[in-house]
CSV table of C-alpha atoms in Angstrom, one decimal:
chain,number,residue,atom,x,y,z
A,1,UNK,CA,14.2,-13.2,11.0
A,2,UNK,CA,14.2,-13.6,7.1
A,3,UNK,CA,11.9,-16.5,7.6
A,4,UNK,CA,9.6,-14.9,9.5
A,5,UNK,CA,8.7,-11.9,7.3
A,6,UNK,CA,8.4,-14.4,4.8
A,7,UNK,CA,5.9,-16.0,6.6
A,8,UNK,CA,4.2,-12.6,7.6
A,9,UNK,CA,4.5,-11.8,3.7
A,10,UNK,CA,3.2,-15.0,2.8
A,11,UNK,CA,0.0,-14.8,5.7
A,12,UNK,CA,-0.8,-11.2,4.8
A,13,UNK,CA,-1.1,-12.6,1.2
A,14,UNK,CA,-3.3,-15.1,2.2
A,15,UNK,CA,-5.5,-12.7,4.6
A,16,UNK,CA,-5.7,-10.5,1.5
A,17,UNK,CA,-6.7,-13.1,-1.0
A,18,UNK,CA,-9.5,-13.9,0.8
A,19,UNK,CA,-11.2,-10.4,0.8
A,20,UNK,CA,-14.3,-11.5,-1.3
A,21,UNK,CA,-15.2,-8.8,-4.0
A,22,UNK,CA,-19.2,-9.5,-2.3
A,23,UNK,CA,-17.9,-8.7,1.4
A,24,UNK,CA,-17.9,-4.4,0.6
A,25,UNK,CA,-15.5,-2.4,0.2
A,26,UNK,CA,-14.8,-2.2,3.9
A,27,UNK,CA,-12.5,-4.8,3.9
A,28,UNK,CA,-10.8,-3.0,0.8
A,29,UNK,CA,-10.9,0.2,2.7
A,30,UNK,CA,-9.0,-1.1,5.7
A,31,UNK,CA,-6.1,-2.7,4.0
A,32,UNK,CA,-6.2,1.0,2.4
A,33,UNK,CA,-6.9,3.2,5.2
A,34,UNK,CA,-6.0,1.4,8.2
A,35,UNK,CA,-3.6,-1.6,7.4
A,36,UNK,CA,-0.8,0.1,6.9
A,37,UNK,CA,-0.5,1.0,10.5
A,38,UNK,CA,-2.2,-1.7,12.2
A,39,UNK,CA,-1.8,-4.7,10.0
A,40,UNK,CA,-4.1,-6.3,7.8
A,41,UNK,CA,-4.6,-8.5,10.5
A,42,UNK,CA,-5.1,-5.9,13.1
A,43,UNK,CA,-2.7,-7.0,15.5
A,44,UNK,CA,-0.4,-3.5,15.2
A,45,UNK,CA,2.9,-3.1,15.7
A,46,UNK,CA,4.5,-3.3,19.1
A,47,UNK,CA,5.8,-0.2,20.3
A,48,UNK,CA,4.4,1.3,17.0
A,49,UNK,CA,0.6,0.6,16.7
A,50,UNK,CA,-1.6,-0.8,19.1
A,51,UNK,CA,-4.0,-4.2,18.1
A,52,UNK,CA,-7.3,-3.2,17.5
A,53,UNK,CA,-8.4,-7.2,18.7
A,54,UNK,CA,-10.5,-6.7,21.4
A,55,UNK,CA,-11.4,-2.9,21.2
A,56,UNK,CA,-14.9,-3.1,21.5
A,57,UNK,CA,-14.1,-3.0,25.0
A,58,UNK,CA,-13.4,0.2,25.2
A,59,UNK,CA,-17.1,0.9,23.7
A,60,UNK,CA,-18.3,-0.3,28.1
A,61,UNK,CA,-15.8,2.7,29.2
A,62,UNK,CA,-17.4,6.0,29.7
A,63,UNK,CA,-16.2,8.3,26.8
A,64,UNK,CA,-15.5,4.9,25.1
A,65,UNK,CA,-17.7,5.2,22.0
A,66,UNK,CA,-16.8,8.9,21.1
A,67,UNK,CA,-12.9,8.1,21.6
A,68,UNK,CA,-13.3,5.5,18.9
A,69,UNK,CA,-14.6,8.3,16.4
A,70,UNK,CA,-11.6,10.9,18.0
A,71,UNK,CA,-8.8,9.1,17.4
A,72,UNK,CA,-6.5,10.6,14.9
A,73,UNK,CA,-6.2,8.1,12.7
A,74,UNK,CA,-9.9,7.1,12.5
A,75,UNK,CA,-11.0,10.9,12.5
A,76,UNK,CA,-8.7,12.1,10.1
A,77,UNK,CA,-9.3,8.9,7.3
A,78,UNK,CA,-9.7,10.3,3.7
A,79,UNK,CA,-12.9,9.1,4.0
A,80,UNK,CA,-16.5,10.0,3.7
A,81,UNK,CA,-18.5,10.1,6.8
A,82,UNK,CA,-20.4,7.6,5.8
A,83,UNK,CA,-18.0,5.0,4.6
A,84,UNK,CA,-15.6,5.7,7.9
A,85,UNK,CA,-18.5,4.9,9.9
A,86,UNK,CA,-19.1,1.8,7.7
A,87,UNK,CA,-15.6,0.8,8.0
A,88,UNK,CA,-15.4,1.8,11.7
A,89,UNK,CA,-18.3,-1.0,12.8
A,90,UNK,CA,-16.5,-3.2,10.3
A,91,UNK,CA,-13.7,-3.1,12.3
A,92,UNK,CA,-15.5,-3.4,15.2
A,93,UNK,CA,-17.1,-7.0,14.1
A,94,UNK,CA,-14.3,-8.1,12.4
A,95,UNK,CA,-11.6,-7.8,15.2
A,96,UNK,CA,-13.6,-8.0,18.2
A,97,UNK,CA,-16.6,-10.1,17.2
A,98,UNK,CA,-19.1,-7.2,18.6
A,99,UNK,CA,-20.8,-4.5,17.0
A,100,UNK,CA,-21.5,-0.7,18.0
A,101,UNK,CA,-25.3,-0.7,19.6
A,102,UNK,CA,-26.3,1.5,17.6
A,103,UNK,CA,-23.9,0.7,14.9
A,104,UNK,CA,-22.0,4.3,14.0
A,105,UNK,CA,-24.3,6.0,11.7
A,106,UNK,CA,-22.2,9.1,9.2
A,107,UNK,CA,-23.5,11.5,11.1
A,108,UNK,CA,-22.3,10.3,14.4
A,109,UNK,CA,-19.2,10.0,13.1
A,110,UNK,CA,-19.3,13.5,11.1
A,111,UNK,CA,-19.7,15.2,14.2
A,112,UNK,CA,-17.2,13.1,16.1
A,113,UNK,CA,-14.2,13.7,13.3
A,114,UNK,CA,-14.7,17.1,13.5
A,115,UNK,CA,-13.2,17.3,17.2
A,116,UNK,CA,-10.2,14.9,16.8
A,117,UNK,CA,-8.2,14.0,20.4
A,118,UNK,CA,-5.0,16.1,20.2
A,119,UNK,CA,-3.8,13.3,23.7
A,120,UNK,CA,-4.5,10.3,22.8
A,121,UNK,CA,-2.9,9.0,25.9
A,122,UNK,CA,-4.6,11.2,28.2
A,123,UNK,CA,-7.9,11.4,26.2
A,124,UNK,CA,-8.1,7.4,26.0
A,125,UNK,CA,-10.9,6.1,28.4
A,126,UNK,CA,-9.9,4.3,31.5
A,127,UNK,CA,-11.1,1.4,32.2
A,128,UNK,CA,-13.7,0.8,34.7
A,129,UNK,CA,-12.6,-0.6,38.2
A,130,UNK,CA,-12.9,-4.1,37.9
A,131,UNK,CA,-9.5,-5.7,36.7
A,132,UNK,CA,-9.3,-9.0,34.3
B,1,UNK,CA,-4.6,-4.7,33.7
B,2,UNK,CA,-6.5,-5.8,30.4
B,3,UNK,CA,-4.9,-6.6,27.6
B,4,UNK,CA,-6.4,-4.3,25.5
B,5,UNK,CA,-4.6,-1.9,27.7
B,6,UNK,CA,-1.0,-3.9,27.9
B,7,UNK,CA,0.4,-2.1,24.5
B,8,UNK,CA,-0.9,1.6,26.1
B,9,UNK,CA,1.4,0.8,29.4
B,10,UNK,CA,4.4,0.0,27.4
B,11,UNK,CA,3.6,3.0,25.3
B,12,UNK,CA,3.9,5.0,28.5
B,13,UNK,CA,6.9,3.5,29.6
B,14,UNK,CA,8.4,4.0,26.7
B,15,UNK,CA,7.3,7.8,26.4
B,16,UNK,CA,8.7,8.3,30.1
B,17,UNK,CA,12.0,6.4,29.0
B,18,UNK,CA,12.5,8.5,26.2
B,19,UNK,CA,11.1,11.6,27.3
B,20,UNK,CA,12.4,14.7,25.7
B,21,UNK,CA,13.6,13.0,22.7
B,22,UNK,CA,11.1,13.1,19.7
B,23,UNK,CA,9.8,9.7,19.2
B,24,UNK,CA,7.8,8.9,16.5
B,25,UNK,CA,4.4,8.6,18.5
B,26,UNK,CA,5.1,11.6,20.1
B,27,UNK,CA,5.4,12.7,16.5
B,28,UNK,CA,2.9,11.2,14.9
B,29,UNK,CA,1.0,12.2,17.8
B,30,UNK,CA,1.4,15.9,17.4
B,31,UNK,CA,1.2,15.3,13.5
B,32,UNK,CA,-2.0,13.5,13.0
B,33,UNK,CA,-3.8,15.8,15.1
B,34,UNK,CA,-2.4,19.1,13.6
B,35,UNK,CA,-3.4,20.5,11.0
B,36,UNK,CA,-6.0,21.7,8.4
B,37,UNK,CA,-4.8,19.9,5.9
B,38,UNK,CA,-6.1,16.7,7.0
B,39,UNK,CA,-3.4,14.3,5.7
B,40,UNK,CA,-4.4,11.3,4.0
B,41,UNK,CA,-3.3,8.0,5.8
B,42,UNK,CA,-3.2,5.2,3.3
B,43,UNK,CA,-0.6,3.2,5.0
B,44,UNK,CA,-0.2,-1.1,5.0
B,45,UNK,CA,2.4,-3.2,6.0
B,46,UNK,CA,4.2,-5.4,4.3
B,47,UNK,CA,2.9,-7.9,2.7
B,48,UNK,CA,4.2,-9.5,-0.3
B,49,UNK,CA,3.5,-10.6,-3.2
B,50,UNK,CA,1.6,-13.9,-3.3
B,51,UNK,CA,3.9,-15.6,-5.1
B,52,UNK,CA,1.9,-19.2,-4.6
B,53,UNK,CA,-2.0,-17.7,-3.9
B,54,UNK,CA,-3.6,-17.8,-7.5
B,55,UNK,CA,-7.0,-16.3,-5.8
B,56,UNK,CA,-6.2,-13.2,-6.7
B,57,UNK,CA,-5.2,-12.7,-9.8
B,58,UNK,CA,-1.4,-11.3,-10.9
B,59,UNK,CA,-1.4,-8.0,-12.1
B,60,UNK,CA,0.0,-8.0,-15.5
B,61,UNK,CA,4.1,-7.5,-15.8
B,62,UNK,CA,7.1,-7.4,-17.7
B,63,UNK,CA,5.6,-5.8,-20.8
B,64,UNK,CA,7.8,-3.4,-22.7
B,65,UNK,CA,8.4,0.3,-22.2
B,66,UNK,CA,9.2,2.4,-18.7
B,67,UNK,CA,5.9,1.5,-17.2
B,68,UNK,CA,6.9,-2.2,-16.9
B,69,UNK,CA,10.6,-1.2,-15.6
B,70,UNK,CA,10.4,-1.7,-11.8
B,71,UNK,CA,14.1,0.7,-12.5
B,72,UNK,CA,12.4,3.5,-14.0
B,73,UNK,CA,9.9,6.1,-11.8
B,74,UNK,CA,7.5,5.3,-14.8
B,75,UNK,CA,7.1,1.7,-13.7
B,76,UNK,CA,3.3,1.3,-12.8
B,77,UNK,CA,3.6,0.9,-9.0
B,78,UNK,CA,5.7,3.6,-8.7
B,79,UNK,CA,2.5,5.7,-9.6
B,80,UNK,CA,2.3,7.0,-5.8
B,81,UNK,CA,5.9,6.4,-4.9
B,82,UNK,CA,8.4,9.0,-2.8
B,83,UNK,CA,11.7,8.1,-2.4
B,84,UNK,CA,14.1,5.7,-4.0
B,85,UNK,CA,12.6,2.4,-6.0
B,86,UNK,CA,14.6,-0.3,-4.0
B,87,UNK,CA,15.3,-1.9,-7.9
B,88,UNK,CA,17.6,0.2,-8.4
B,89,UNK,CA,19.1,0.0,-4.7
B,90,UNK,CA,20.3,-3.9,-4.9
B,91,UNK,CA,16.6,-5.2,-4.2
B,92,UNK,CA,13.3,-5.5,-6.4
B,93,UNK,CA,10.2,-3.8,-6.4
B,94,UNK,CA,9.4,-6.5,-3.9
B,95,UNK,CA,12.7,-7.6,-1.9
B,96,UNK,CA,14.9,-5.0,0.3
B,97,UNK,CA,18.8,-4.8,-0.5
B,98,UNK,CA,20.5,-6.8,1.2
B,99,UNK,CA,21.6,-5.2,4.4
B,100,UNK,CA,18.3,-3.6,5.3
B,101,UNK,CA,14.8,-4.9,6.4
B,102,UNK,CA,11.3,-4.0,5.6
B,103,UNK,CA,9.3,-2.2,7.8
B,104,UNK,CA,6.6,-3.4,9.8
B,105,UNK,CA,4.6,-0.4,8.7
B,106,UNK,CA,4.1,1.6,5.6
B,107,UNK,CA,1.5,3.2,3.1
B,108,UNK,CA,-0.6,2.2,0.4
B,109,UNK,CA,-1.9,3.8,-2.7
B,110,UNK,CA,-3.6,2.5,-5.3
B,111,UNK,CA,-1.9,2.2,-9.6
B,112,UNK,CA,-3.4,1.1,-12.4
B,113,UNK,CA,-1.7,-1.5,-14.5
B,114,UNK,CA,-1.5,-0.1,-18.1
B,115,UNK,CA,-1.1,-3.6,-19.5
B,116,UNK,CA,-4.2,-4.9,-17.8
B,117,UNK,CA,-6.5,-1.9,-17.0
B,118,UNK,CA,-7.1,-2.7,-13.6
B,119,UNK,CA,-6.4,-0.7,-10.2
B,120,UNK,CA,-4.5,-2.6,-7.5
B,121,UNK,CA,-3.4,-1.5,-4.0
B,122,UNK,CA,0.3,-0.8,-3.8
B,123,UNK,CA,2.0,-1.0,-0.6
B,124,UNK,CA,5.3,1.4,-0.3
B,125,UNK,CA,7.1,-0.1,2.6
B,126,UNK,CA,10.0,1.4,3.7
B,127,UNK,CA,13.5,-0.9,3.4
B,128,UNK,CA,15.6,0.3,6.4
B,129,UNK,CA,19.2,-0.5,8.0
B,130,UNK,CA,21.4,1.5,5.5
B,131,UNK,CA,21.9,5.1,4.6
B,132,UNK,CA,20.0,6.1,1.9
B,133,UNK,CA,20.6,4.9,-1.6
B,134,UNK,CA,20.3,7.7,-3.8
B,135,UNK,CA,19.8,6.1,-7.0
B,136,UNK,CA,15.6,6.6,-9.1
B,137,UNK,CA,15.1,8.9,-6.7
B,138,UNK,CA,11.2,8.9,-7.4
B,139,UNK,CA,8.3,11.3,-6.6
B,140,UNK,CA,5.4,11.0,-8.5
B,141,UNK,CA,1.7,11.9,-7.5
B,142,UNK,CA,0.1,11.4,-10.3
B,143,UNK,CA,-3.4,13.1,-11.5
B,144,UNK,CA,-6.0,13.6,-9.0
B,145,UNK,CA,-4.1,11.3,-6.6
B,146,UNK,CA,-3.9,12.7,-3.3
B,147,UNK,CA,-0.7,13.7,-1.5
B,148,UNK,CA,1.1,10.7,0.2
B,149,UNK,CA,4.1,12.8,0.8
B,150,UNK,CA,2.8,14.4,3.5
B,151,UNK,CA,4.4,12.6,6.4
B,152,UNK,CA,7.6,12.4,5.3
B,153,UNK,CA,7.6,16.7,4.8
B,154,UNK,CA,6.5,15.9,8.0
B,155,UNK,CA,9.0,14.5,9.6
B,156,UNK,CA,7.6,11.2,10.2
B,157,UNK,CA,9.8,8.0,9.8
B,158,UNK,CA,8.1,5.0,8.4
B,159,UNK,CA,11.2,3.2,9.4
B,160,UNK,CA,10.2,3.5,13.4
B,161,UNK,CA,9.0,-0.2,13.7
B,162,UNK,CA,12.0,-1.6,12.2
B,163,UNK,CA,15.4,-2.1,13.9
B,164,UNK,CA,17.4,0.5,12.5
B,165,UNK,CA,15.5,3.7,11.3
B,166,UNK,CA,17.9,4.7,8.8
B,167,UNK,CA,15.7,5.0,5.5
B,168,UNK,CA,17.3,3.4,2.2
B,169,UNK,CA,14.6,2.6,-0.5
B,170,UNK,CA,10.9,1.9,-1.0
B,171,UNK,CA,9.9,-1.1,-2.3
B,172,UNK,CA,6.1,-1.2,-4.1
B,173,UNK,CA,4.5,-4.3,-3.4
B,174,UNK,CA,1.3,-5.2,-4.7
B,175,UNK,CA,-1.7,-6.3,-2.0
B,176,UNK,CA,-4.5,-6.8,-3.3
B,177,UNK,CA,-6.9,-5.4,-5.8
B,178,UNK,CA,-9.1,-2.8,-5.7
B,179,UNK,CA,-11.8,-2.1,-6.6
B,180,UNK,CA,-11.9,1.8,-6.6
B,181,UNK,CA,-9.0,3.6,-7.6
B,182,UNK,CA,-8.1,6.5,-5.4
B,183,UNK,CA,-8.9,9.5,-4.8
B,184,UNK,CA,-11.5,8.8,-2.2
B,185,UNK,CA,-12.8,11.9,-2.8
């Protein structure tokens, strides 16, 4: 056990070393905004936090690209609408290797803060019928 | 059923196993939805100091007076802090007491070190396993910073992804550097 949050300590470290002062403040405003929660290496916390590897998935369900924008802790980030959207295709690229088409513009996500899910659970999009 | 989906089935199990009890999605849940006060979220977990990384440079320590005491509220880190500093519960600013664990999640502010002018992201995870300590209790929200109390007026336990949820201390662990210092607005 003891090892292993050292090792956790000691990779989180490492993941944070490596944010370049070039690569935006993105990558600053995740560890602030979002890291906490889902882990600077986005895997979450199970039974706590879902991963976010992989979400851009959700982007093909119907509802999918509004739900992104809805969810409480994307909606309510003290952030700018611009910046949230920045961070919010940042996290899209970074954890799931796809991008937004369009990428989420402020005012996209302006409007889609303002009207955060109250169910996550019930409010998340399904996925489409075809199973992996 | 996807993976992406795997952690949202357990979730459900887990809300039907404990239904009528307050869990701390259903709470955060209700919480981070409620509310015109939108509540500010700066939360990371723990991740320590990088004792052997030298690519990002040490904020400065040990310098003289309260601000470099991790056993005084005044220390630095403890700029955003609520809730006991784990130095002066049997741990450090960076290590739990022993008898309790760090939690897998947390929240982060941002302090600036007096002795080197520059703003670095603190993390305030939550040690957990033992009743709580009592001594530095700490509470200080410092200038323009915004409110990081919010959750725990609100009920929510940072302590839910560890084994025990029984809060001791709050360690302040420094994860980077920013750039900006908060407020965000």
């Amino acid at each position: 056990m003891k090892k292993a949050v050292v090792l956790t300590l000691f990779v989180g470290w490492i993941a944070i070393a490596s944010v370049s002062r070039a690569a935006e403040s993105n990558a600053e405003n995740y560890l602030l905004h979002c890291s906490g929660c889902h882990g600077a290496d986005g895997r979450g916390v199970p039974g706590v936090t879902p991963s976010l590897h992989g979400i851009a998935e959700l982007l093909e369900r119907p509802g999918g690209r509004a739900y992104l924008g809805r969810v409480p802790g994307v909606a309510q980030a003290a952030l700018d609408d611009r910046k949230l959207a920045a961070l919010l295709n940042w996290v899209l690229t970074e954890f799931s290797q796809h991008s937004a088409d369009p990428p989420y513009s402020g005012k996209e996500m302006h409007r889609l803060r303002k009207n955060p899910l109250r169910d996550t659970v019930s409010g998340r999009p399904t996925q489409a019928s075809t199973k992996e | 059923m996807t993976r992406l989906d795997a952690w949202w089935e357990e979730r459900a199990r887990r809300l039907a196993r404990n239904a009528g009890r307050r869990t701390f999605l259903a709470r955060m849940g209700t919480l981070l939805v409620g509310g015109t006060a939108l509540p500010l979220l700066p939360v990371a977990r723990a991740y320590g100091e990088g004792k052997k990384s030298a690519r990002v440079p040490a904020p400065a320590e040990g310098f003289d007076g309260p601000a470099g005491d991790p056993k005084r509220c005044e220390y630095w880190r403890h700029c955003a802090i609520d809730g006991f500093a784990c130095a002066c519960c049997g741990g450090s600013a960076t290590t739990c007491p022993p008898g309790t664990e760090v939690s897998p999640v947390t929240w982060v502010g941002t302090c600036r070190n007096p002795a080197d002018g520059k703003d670095y992201l603190i993390s305030y995870n939550d040690c957990c396993g033992k009743a709580f300590c009592g001594r530095c209790p700490c509470n200080r929200n410092e200038g323009e910073r915004p409110d990081y109390h919010w959750y725990r007026n609100n009920d929510i336990n940072w302590c839910a992804g560890a084994r025990s949820q029984v809060y001791n201390c709050s360690l302040a662990v420094v994860i980077g550097q920013a750039t900006e210092a908060q407020p965000e607005k």
